[in-house]
Each structure stands twice: as structure tokens, then as C-alpha cells.
């Protein structure tokens, strides 16, 4: 019948397409991988990733949490987690993550000078990402949070195709230009069969510290509207607050330094 013929053709096409894809292999010692991504840069993705990792550990002290900075060109985890120095090597020639606030961290920022630019082509970047994934002694982790670079390029595809990812969190501001890219990010993860856990609306409202007047600088509820369109959950709604920015810049993220605050 024509339907069985169509099915056979689809199966054949899927087999041919899958030949070129790398086989997924778990990271040794890591139970669950959660990626924090954004389509656009500058939406507070790294700040969100850092505080998610710290919150996972704070919510359950029995859980071991790691944080991987996959942004090769602009690593920001070392500053936000108040970490400096080069990783030590184990007897198996694996890098040992640097640790602060109970979180094991790895970043390109530990391997280069703080002010040195990474002027690399794509293949070198992919090689560096592979090393950060595979040549690190993570020990035994319940969660590894990966702070992805912005966009939908090589790094996102490589991570999605090389390791099993439990889910992706998409961070966006309510601004229209950010939402366009956030949607692309969500659709990309769906295409590579990574579950999108939901969206985080960041920098949603600014409250004047003097008069308490609220201003929606980047627009109101844009991420909520996008979540409805895509059939996704809103995981968090984070205000544009000076404390969130200052605490991350000083290496004392708000989840650790001000756990009881509204922020």
C-alpha cells in the first residue's frame, strides 16, 4: 500500500540523515544536564544560569551541582562565581573544576588570561567545548548546568548532539527583538529533540527605589505571550533590579548573598 511505502521511505531517510550525527555519550559522573540558553546576548542568561545552579544546591543540600561555562568567546562564570586560577590535573590528565559556594565550575576563563581575547575559528571553539565537556573530572554530579553562548550555532548543536540533555531553559527579556531570537532558540532545541523546560522572563519590570513607581522598560509580558504561543511554561519572572546585577558583578550572586530578598 502507499502508506506502508511512505513509511518505509521515511525510515530510510531518517537512517541516512542519522549517519552523519555523532552518537550521544553521557558525561561521566553526571546524572542530569540542564542547558540555559538565549537567542540574543545581553538578556541576563549567565546571571540566571549562576543563580539556577546555586538555587538547585540551596533547595536540596544532598544534591551535587556543577556549572559549565560554554561561552568560549565571552566567559563570565569566573567573575560571577568569584573564581580565579588554573585547574589542577588529576592522575588521569583530567582537569579538576574550581569550586565556590559548593558548586564545581569549569570555564574557558580559567585557561586564558582575564583580558586575553579568544580569536579562534569555529573548529578550535568546537575542540575547546569538547575538552570542557569530556576532559573534566566532575566527580559525581546530580545536575550540571551549562551556560550556553547566545544564538543557535555550532556550540548549541554540538552540546545537544553529543551529550544527553535533560532539558533547556530559555532566557529572554520582554523586548520584541529578544523574543524573536528566543523563539528561534526554543525551536532549535525542539528540532534536535531537547525538551524545552520553559521560559524565564528577565528584566521584566523596574521599580524606582525612591518612589516605588514601576516601569516596564523592555515591555510587559512579552515572554508570557511567547510561552502561550509555543505551549511552554513560564519558569520565572525576574525584575530589573540593581541588587541582582551588583551581586553577580561582585562574585556574590543574589541567591547566596541575599537569599531572603525579593530579588
mmCIF file of C-alpha atoms in Angstrom, residues 6-187:
data_model
loop_
_atom_site.group_PDB
_atom_site.id
_atom_site.type_symbol
_atom_site.label_atom_id
_atom_site.label_comp_id
_atom_site.label_asym_id
_atom_site.label_seq_id
_atom_site.Cartn_x
_atom_site.Cartn_y
_atom_site.Cartn_z
ATOM 1 C CA UNK A 6 5.691 6.196 2.536
ATOM 2 C CA UNK A 7 6.623 4.841 5.957
ATOM 3 C CA UNK A 8 9.492 2.798 4.522
ATOM 4 C CA UNK A 9 10.740 5.881 2.672
ATOM 5 C CA UNK A 10 10.625 7.953 5.866
ATOM 6 C CA UNK A 11 12.564 5.281 7.770
ATOM 7 C CA UNK A 12 15.202 5.124 5.052
ATOM 8 C CA UNK A 13 15.536 8.912 5.013
ATOM 9 C CA UNK A 14 15.883 9.013 8.838
ATOM 10 C CA UNK A 15 18.617 6.338 8.708
ATOM 11 C CA UNK A 16 20.572 8.259 6.064
ATOM 12 C CA UNK A 17 20.292 11.539 7.982
ATOM 13 C CA UNK A 18 21.351 9.937 11.272
ATOM 14 C CA UNK A 19 24.573 8.526 9.788
ATOM 15 C CA UNK A 20 26.301 11.899 9.941
ATOM 16 C CA UNK A 21 25.259 12.657 13.536
ATOM 17 C CA UNK A 22 27.567 11.905 16.468
ATOM 18 C CA UNK A 23 26.422 9.264 18.951
ATOM 19 C CA UNK A 24 25.295 10.746 22.246
ATOM 20 C CA UNK A 25 27.502 9.760 25.165
ATOM 21 C CA UNK A 26 26.782 10.802 28.762
ATOM 22 C CA UNK A 27 29.361 12.830 30.702
ATOM 23 C CA UNK A 28 30.954 10.500 33.218
ATOM 24 C CA UNK A 29 29.550 11.013 36.718
ATOM 25 C CA UNK A 30 26.810 13.453 35.629
ATOM 26 C CA UNK A 31 23.177 12.398 36.089
ATOM 27 C CA UNK A 32 21.247 15.329 34.565
ATOM 28 C CA UNK A 33 22.342 18.110 32.213
ATOM 29 C CA UNK A 34 20.315 21.328 32.054
ATOM 30 C CA UNK A 35 21.277 23.966 29.482
ATOM 31 C CA UNK A 36 20.474 27.650 29.985
ATOM 32 C CA UNK A 37 20.241 29.390 26.627
ATOM 33 C CA UNK A 38 19.078 32.535 24.882
ATOM 34 C CA UNK A 39 18.720 33.540 21.294
ATOM 35 C CA UNK A 40 20.089 37.029 21.968
ATOM 36 C CA UNK A 41 23.050 38.196 24.025
ATOM 37 C CA UNK A 42 22.711 40.601 26.928
ATOM 38 C CA UNK A 43 19.450 39.223 28.337
ATOM 39 C CA UNK A 44 20.967 38.044 31.644
ATOM 40 C CA UNK A 45 21.427 34.397 30.690
ATOM 41 C CA UNK A 46 24.687 33.865 32.620
ATOM 42 C CA UNK A 47 23.305 35.624 35.703
ATOM 43 C CA UNK A 48 20.265 33.329 35.514
ATOM 44 C CA UNK A 49 22.411 30.199 34.997
ATOM 45 C CA UNK A 50 24.583 31.024 38.023
ATOM 46 C CA UNK A 51 21.580 31.614 40.275
ATOM 47 C CA UNK A 52 19.803 28.473 38.985
ATOM 48 C CA UNK A 53 22.862 26.360 39.883
ATOM 49 C CA UNK A 54 23.066 27.923 43.345
ATOM 50 C CA UNK A 55 19.310 27.554 43.875
ATOM 51 C CA UNK A 56 19.392 23.856 42.930
ATOM 52 C CA UNK A 57 22.064 23.303 45.580
ATOM 53 C CA UNK A 58 20.300 25.502 48.161
ATOM 54 C CA UNK A 59 16.957 23.727 47.704
ATOM 55 C CA UNK A 60 18.448 20.303 48.438
ATOM 56 C CA UNK A 61 21.774 20.061 50.270
ATOM 57 C CA UNK A 62 22.085 16.380 49.304
ATOM 58 C CA UNK A 63 22.443 17.302 45.607
ATOM 59 C CA UNK A 64 25.828 17.923 43.968
ATOM 60 C CA UNK A 65 25.703 20.665 41.328
ATOM 61 C CA UNK A 66 28.193 21.722 38.652
ATOM 62 C CA UNK A 67 28.304 24.750 36.359
ATOM 63 C CA UNK A 68 29.909 24.706 32.913
ATOM 64 C CA UNK A 69 30.580 27.949 31.049
ATOM 65 C CA UNK A 70 30.274 27.004 27.359
ATOM 66 C CA UNK A 71 30.729 30.597 26.167
ATOM 67 C CA UNK A 72 34.260 30.381 24.752
ATOM 68 C CA UNK A 73 34.439 33.953 23.430
ATOM 69 C CA UNK A 74 32.920 35.709 26.453
ATOM 70 C CA UNK A 75 33.244 33.576 29.606
ATOM 71 C CA UNK A 76 31.643 35.312 32.586
ATOM 72 C CA UNK A 77 31.240 32.499 35.141
ATOM 73 C CA UNK A 78 34.706 33.051 36.748
ATOM 74 C CA UNK A 79 33.808 36.651 37.719
ATOM 75 C CA UNK A 80 30.240 35.834 38.767
ATOM 76 C CA UNK A 81 31.353 32.866 40.897
ATOM 77 C CA UNK A 82 34.388 34.761 42.280
ATOM 78 C CA UNK A 83 36.898 32.203 40.977
ATOM 79 C CA UNK A 84 40.420 32.648 39.627
ATOM 80 C CA UNK A 85 43.282 30.339 38.779
ATOM 81 C CA UNK A 86 44.101 27.343 36.605
ATOM 82 C CA UNK A 87 42.513 23.923 37.110
ATOM 83 C CA UNK A 88 44.746 21.206 38.567
ATOM 84 C CA UNK A 89 45.181 17.985 36.602
ATOM 85 C CA UNK A 90 44.298 14.565 38.006
ATOM 86 C CA UNK A 91 46.444 11.446 37.541
ATOM 87 C CA UNK A 92 44.239 10.643 34.520
ATOM 88 C CA UNK A 93 45.103 14.026 32.970
ATOM 89 C CA UNK A 94 41.595 15.406 33.572
ATOM 90 C CA UNK A 95 41.017 18.997 34.695
ATOM 91 C CA UNK A 96 39.681 19.406 38.206
ATOM 92 C CA UNK A 97 36.888 22.026 38.397
ATOM 93 C CA UNK A 98 37.330 25.087 40.598
ATOM 94 C CA UNK A 99 34.795 25.281 43.403
ATOM 95 C CA UNK A 100 32.964 28.053 45.242
ATOM 96 C CA UNK A 101 29.687 28.135 47.200
ATOM 97 C CA UNK A 102 29.673 24.335 46.860
ATOM 98 C CA UNK A 103 29.405 24.488 43.045
ATOM 99 C CA UNK A 104 32.024 22.821 40.816
ATOM 100 C CA UNK A 105 32.792 25.235 37.947
ATOM 101 C CA UNK A 106 34.648 24.964 34.651
ATOM 102 C CA UNK A 107 35.196 27.761 32.142
ATOM 103 C CA UNK A 108 37.469 28.850 29.325
ATOM 104 C CA UNK A 109 38.125 31.827 31.604
ATOM 105 C CA UNK A 110 40.253 29.571 33.851
ATOM 106 C CA UNK A 111 42.500 28.601 30.928
ATOM 107 C CA UNK A 112 43.323 32.031 29.459
ATOM 108 C CA UNK A 113 44.332 35.445 30.792
ATOM 109 C CA UNK A 114 41.374 37.503 32.019
ATOM 110 C CA UNK A 115 41.886 40.251 29.415
ATOM 111 C CA UNK A 116 43.007 37.982 26.545
ATOM 112 C CA UNK A 117 40.579 37.763 23.605
ATOM 113 C CA UNK A 118 39.840 34.346 22.097
ATOM 114 C CA UNK A 119 40.486 34.906 18.385
ATOM 115 C CA UNK A 120 39.589 31.454 17.086
ATOM 116 C CA UNK A 121 37.788 29.905 14.175
ATOM 117 C CA UNK A 122 34.847 27.548 14.679
ATOM 118 C CA UNK A 123 36.832 24.283 14.685
ATOM 119 C CA UNK A 124 39.041 25.451 17.557
ATOM 120 C CA UNK A 125 35.978 26.541 19.508
ATOM 121 C CA UNK A 126 34.372 23.135 18.992
ATOM 122 C CA UNK A 127 37.559 21.420 20.182
ATOM 123 C CA UNK A 128 37.578 23.599 23.312
ATOM 124 C CA UNK A 129 33.918 22.799 24.059
ATOM 125 C CA UNK A 130 34.640 19.077 23.664
ATOM 126 C CA UNK A 131 37.525 19.365 26.157
ATOM 127 C CA UNK A 132 35.372 21.260 28.664
ATOM 128 C CA UNK A 133 32.732 18.528 28.401
ATOM 129 C CA UNK A 134 34.900 15.413 28.314
ATOM 130 C CA UNK A 135 38.260 16.231 29.890
ATOM 131 C CA UNK A 136 36.971 17.421 33.246
ATOM 132 C CA UNK A 137 36.761 15.322 36.410
ATOM 133 C CA UNK A 138 33.254 16.320 37.515
ATOM 134 C CA UNK A 139 33.139 13.671 40.250
ATOM 135 C CA UNK A 140 29.527 12.660 40.933
ATOM 136 C CA UNK A 141 27.010 15.361 39.987
ATOM 137 C CA UNK A 142 23.230 15.285 40.240
ATOM 138 C CA UNK A 143 22.965 18.349 37.981
ATOM 139 C CA UNK A 144 25.312 20.007 35.531
ATOM 140 C CA UNK A 145 24.038 23.444 34.488
ATOM 141 C CA UNK A 146 25.546 24.572 31.170
ATOM 142 C CA UNK A 147 25.626 28.299 30.450
ATOM 143 C CA UNK A 148 25.407 28.372 26.651
ATOM 144 C CA UNK A 149 26.651 31.184 24.417
ATOM 145 C CA UNK A 150 23.888 33.258 22.785
ATOM 146 C CA UNK A 151 22.481 32.161 19.439
ATOM 147 C CA UNK A 152 21.734 28.881 17.684
ATOM 148 C CA UNK A 153 25.136 27.950 16.279
ATOM 149 C CA UNK A 154 27.838 25.288 16.431
ATOM 150 C CA UNK A 155 28.169 25.120 20.223
ATOM 151 C CA UNK A 156 24.430 24.633 20.783
ATOM 152 C CA UNK A 157 24.265 21.908 18.135
ATOM 153 C CA UNK A 158 27.410 20.176 19.378
ATOM 154 C CA UNK A 159 26.257 20.071 23.012
ATOM 155 C CA UNK A 160 22.741 18.937 22.020
ATOM 156 C CA UNK A 161 24.007 16.163 19.742
ATOM 157 C CA UNK A 162 26.972 14.892 21.770
ATOM 158 C CA UNK A 163 25.501 14.539 25.250
ATOM 159 C CA UNK A 164 22.042 13.631 26.585
ATOM 160 C CA UNK A 165 20.405 16.884 27.741
ATOM 161 C CA UNK A 166 17.537 16.588 30.228
ATOM 162 C CA UNK A 167 16.132 19.982 29.275
ATOM 163 C CA UNK A 168 16.717 23.544 28.138
ATOM 164 C CA UNK A 169 15.742 26.779 29.862
ATOM 165 C CA UNK A 170 15.340 29.777 27.539
ATOM 166 C CA UNK A 171 16.023 33.242 28.987
ATOM 167 C CA UNK A 172 14.675 36.401 27.350
ATOM 168 C CA UNK A 173 13.698 39.946 28.138
ATOM 169 C CA UNK A 174 10.156 41.012 27.088
ATOM 170 C CA UNK A 175 11.624 43.150 24.276
ATOM 171 C CA UNK A 176 10.421 42.243 20.773
ATOM 172 C CA UNK A 177 13.912 41.807 19.263
ATOM 173 C CA UNK A 178 14.902 39.468 22.115
ATOM 174 C CA UNK A 179 11.669 37.478 21.758
ATOM 175 C CA UNK A 180 12.317 36.844 18.049
ATOM 176 C CA UNK A 181 15.633 35.199 18.908
ATOM 177 C CA UNK A 182 14.243 33.391 21.970
ATOM 178 C CA UNK A 183 11.658 31.753 19.731
ATOM 179 C CA UNK A 184 14.407 30.588 17.353
ATOM 180 C CA UNK A 185 16.281 29.138 20.323
ATOM 181 C CA UNK A 186 13.238 27.201 21.514
ATOM 182 C CA UNK A 187 12.535 25.883 18.012
#
